[in-house]
Each structure stands twice: as structure tokens, then as C-alpha cells.
PDB file of C-alpha atoms in Angstrom:
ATOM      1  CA  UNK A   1      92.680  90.884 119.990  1.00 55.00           C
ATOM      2  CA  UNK A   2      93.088  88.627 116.978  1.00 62.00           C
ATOM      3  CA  UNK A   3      90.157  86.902 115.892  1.00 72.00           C
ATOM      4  CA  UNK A   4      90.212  82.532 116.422  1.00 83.00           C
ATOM      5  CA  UNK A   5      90.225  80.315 113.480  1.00 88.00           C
ATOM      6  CA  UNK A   6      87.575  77.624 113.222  1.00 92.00           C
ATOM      7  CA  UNK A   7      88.449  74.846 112.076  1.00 94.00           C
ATOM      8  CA  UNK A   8      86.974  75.071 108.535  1.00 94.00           C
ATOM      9  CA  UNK A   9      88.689  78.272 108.241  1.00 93.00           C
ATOM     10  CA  UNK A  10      92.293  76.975 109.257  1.00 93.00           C
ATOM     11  CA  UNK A  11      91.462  74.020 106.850  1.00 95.00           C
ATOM     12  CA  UNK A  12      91.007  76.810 104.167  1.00 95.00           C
ATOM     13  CA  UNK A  13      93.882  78.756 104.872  1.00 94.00           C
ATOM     14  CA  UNK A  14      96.049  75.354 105.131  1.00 94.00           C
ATOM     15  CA  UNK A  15      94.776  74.315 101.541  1.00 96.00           C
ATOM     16  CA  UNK A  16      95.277  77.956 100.182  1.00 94.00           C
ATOM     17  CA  UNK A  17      99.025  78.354 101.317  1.00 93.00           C
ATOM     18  CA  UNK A  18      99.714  73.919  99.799  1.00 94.00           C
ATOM     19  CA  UNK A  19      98.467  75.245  96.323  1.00 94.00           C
ATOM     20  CA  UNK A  20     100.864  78.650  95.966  1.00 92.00           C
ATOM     21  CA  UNK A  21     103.301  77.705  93.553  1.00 91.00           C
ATOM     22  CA  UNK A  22     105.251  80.479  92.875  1.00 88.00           C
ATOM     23  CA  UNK A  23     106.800  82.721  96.143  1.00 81.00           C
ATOM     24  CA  UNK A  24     104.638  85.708  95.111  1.00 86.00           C
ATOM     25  CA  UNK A  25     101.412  83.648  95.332  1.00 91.00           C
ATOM     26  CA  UNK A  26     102.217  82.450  98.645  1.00 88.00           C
ATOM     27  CA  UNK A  27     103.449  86.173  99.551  1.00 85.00           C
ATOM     28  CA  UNK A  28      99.791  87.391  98.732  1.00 91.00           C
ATOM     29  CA  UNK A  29      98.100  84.723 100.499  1.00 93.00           C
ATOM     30  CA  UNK A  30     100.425  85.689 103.467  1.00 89.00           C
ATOM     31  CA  UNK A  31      99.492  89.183 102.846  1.00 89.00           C
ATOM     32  CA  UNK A  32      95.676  88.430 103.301  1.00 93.00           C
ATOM     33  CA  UNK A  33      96.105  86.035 105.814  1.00 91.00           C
ATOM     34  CA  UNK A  34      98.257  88.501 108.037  1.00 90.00           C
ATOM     35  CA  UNK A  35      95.001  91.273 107.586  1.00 90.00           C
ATOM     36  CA  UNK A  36      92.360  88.802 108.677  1.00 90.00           C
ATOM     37  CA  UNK A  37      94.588  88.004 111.603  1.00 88.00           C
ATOM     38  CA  UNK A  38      95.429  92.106 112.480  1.00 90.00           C
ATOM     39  CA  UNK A  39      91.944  92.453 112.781  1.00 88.00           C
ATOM     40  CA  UNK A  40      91.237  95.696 113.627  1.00 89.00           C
ATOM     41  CA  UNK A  41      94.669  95.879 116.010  1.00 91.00           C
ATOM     42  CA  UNK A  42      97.164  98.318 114.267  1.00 92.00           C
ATOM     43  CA  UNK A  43      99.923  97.496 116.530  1.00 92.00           C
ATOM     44  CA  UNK A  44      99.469  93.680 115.150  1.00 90.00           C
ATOM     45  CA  UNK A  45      98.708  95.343 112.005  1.00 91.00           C
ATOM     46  CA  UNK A  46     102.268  96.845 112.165  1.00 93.00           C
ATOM     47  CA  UNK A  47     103.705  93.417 113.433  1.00 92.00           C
ATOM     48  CA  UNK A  48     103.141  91.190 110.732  1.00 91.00           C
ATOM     49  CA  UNK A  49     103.438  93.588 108.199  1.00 91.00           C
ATOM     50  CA  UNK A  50     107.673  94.253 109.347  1.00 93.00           C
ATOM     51  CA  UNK A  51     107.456  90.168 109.556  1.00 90.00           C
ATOM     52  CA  UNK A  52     106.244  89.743 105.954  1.00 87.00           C
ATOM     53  CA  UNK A  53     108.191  92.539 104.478  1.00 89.00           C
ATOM     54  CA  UNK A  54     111.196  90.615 106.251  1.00 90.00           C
ATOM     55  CA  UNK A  55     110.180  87.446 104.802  1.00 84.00           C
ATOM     56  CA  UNK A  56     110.103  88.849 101.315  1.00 82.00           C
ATOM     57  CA  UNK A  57     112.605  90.601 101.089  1.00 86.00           C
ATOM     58  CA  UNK A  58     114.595  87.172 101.856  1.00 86.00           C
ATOM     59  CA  UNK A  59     112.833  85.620  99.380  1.00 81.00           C
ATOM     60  CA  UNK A  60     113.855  88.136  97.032  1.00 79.00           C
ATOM     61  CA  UNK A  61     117.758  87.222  97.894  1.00 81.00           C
ATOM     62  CA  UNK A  62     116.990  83.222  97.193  1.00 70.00           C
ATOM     63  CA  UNK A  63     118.597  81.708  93.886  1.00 57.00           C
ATOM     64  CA  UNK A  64     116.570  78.628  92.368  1.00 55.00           C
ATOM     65  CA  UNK A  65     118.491  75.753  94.180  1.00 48.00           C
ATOM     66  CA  UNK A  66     119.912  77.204  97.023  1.00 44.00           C
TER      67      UNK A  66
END
């Protein structure tokens, strides 16, 4: 079962994921974020991580403008 947030750490992880600037600052606060959710569930574990690798491989495709 994935752990629950508090509040204070939502508030963290909000204000983390506002200051990423560049796609692979946000992609390694994803990364980290996706762990402490997994927990110790591989199957979740396994989830995110064929969510994220999704996710950056489109970002990979994105021009600047588009």
C-alpha cells in the first residue's frame, strides 16, 4: 500500500516540482517522488516506473516551442 502524504510533505513535494526548471530536474524529482510513493510495493514500483519512462521519453520528442 502506498504510504499518505501529510500535508507538510505534499507542500514539499508541490514546492519541489514549481522550482524544476529544466525537464531533467523535474524528471528526477519525479523519479524520487515515484520511489517514496512505491514504497516497498514492486508491482507499483513497476507502475510508475513504465509511467515515467513514458513521460520522458515524450519529453525527449518535444522541440522548444511546440
Amino acid at each position: 500500500m502506498a504510504p499518505q502524504l501529510s500535508k507538510g510533505q505534499v507542500a514539499r513535494w508541490d514546492k519541489r516540482l514549481a522550482e524544476t526548471t529544466t525537464n531533467k530536474a523535474r524528471a528526477t524529482a519525479l523519479w524520487d517522488l515515484a520511489r517514496l510513493l512505491a514504497g516497498d510495493d514492486d508491482r507499483a514500483w513497476a507502475d510508475l516506473v513504465l509511467l515515467l519512462q513514458r513521460w520522458t521519453t515524450e519529453q525527449q520528442g518535444r522541440r522548444p516551442g511546440s
